[in-house]
Coordinates of N, CA and C in Angstrom, one line a residue:
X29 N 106.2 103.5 78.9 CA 104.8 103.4 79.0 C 104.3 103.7 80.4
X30 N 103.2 103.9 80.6 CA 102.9 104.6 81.9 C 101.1 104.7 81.2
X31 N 100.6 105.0 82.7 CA 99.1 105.1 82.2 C 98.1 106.5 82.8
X32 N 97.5 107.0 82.2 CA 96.6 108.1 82.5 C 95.2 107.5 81.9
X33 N 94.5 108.7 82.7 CA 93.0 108.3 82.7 C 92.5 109.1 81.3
X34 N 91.2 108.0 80.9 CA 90.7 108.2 78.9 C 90.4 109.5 79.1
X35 N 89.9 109.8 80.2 CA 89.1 111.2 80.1 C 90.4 112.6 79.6
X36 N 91.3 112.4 80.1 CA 92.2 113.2 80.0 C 92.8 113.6 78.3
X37 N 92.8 111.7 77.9 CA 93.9 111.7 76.5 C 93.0 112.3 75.8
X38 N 92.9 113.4 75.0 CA 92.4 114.0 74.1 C 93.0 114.7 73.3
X39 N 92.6 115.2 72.3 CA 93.6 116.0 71.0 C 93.7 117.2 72.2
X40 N 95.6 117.5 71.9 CA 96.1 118.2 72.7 C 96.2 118.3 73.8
X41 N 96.2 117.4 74.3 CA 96.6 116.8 75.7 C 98.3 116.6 75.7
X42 N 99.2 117.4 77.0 CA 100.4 117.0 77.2 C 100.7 116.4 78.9
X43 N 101.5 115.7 78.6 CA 102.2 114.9 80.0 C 103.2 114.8 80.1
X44 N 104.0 115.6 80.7 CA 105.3 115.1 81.4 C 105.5 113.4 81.3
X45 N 106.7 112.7 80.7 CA 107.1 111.0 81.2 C 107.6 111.0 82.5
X46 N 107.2 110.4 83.3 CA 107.7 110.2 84.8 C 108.9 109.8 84.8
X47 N 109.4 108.9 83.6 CA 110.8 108.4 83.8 C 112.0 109.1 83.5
X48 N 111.4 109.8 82.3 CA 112.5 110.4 81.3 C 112.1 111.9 81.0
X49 N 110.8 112.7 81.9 CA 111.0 114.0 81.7 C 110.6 114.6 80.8
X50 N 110.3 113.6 79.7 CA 110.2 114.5 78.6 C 108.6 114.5 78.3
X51 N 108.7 116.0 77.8 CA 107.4 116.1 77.3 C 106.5 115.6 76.0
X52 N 105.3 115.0 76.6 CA 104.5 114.5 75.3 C 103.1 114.9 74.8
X53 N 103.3 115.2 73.4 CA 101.9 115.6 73.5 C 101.3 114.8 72.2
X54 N 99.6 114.5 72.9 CA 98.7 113.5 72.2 C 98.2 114.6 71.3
X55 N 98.0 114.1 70.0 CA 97.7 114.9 69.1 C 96.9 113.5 67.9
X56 N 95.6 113.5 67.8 CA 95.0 112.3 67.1 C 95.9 112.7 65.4
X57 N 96.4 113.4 65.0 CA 97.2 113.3 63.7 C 98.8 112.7 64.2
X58 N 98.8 112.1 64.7 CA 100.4 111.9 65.4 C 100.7 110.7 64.7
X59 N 101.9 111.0 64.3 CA 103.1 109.9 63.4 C 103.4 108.8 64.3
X60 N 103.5 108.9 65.4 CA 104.3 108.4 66.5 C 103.0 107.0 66.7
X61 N 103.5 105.8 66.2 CA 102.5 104.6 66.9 C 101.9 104.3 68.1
X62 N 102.9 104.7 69.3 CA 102.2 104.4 70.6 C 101.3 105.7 70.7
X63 N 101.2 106.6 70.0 CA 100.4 107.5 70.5 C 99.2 107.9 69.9
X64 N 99.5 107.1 68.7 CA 98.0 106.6 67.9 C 97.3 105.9 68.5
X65 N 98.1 104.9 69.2 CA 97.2 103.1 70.1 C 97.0 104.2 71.2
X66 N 97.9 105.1 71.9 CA 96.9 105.4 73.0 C 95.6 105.8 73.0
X67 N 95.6 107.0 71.5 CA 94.6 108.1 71.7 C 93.3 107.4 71.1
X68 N 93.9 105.9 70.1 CA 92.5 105.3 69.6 C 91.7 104.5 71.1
X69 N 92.6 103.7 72.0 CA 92.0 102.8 73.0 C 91.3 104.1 74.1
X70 N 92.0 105.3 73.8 CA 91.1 106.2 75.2 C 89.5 106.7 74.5
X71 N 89.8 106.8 73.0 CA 88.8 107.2 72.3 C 88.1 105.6 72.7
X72 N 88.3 104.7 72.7 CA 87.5 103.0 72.7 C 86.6 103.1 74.2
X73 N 87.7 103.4 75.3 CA 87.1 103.4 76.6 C 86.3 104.2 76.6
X74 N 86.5 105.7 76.3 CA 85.2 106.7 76.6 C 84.0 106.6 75.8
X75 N 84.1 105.6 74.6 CA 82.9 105.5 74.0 C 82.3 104.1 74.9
X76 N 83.1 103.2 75.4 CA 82.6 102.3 76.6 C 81.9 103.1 78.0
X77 N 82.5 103.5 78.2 CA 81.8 104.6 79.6 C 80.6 105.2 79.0
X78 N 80.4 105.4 78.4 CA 79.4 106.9 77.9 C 78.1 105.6 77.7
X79 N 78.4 104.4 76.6 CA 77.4 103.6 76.5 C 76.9 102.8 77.9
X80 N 77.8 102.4 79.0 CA 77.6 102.0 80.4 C 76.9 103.2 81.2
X81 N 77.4 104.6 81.0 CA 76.4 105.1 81.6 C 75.1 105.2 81.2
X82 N 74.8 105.1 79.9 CA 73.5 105.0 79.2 C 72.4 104.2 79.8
X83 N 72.9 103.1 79.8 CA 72.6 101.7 80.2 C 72.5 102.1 81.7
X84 N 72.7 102.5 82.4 CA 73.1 102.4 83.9 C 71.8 103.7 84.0
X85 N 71.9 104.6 83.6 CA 70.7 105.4 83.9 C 69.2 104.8 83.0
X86 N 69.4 104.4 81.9 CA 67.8 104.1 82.1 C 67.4 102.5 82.4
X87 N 68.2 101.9 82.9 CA 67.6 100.6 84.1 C 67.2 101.1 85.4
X88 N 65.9 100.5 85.6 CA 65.3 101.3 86.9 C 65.8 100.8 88.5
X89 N 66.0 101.5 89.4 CA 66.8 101.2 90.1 C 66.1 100.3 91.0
X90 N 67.4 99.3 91.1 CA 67.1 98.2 91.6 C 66.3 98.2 93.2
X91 N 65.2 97.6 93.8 CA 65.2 97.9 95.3 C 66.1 97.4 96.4
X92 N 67.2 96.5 96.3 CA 67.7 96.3 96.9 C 69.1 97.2 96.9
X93 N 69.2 98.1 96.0 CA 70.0 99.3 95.6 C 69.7 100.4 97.2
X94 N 68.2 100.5 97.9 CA 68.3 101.5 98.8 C 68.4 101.0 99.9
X95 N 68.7 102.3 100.5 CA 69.4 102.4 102.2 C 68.5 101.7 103.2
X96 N 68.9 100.6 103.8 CA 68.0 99.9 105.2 C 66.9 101.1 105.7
X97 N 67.7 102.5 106.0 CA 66.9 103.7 106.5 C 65.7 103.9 105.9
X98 N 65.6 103.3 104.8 CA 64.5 104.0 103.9 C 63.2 103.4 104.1
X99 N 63.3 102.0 104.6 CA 62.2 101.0 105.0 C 61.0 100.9 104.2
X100 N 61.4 101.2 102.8 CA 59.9 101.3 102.3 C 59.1 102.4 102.2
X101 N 59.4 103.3 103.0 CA 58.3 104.4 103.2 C 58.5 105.1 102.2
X102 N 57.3 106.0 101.9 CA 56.6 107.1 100.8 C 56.9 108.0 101.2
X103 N 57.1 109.0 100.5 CA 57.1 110.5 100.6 C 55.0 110.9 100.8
X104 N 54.7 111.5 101.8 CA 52.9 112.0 101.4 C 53.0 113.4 100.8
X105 N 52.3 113.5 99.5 CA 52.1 115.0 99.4 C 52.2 115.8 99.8
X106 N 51.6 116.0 101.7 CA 51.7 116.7 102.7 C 52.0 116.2 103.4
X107 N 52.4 117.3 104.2 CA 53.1 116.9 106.3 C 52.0 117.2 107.2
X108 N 52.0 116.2 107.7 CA 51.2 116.3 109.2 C 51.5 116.9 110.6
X109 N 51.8 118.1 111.2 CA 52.4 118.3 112.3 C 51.7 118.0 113.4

């Protein structure tokens, strides 16, 4: 066992095993049990990511989210030189 990132595991996805060399490839019709639990749990996290980013973009950003530098100030439609 060993671990890669969800974004990666996808139908037709291969990886070298670090320990034993051998090559593996994720294929969502796969006989092989650990490679069904992988490819279901990476399919589980990416539909977790996708709904967190959801959530994360339309909550409005927080103010204590910006930079000290920013001090509140406005952009003015125009510049004053």
């Amino acid at each position: 066992m060993f671990r890669d990132r969800a974004g990666r595991l996808q139908d037709g996805y291969s990886r070298q095993c670090p320990s034993c060399e051998v090559v593996l490839f994720f294929a969502e019709d796969s006989q092989h049990p650990f490679i069904k639990r992988a490819m279901r749990n990476a399919r589980k996290v990416r539909m977790e990511m996708r709904e967190a980013e959801a959530v994360r973009l339309a909550a409005p950003e927080p103010l204590a989210a910006r930079s000290k530098s920013f001090g509140g100030r406005t952009r003015s439609a125009e510049r004053e030189d």
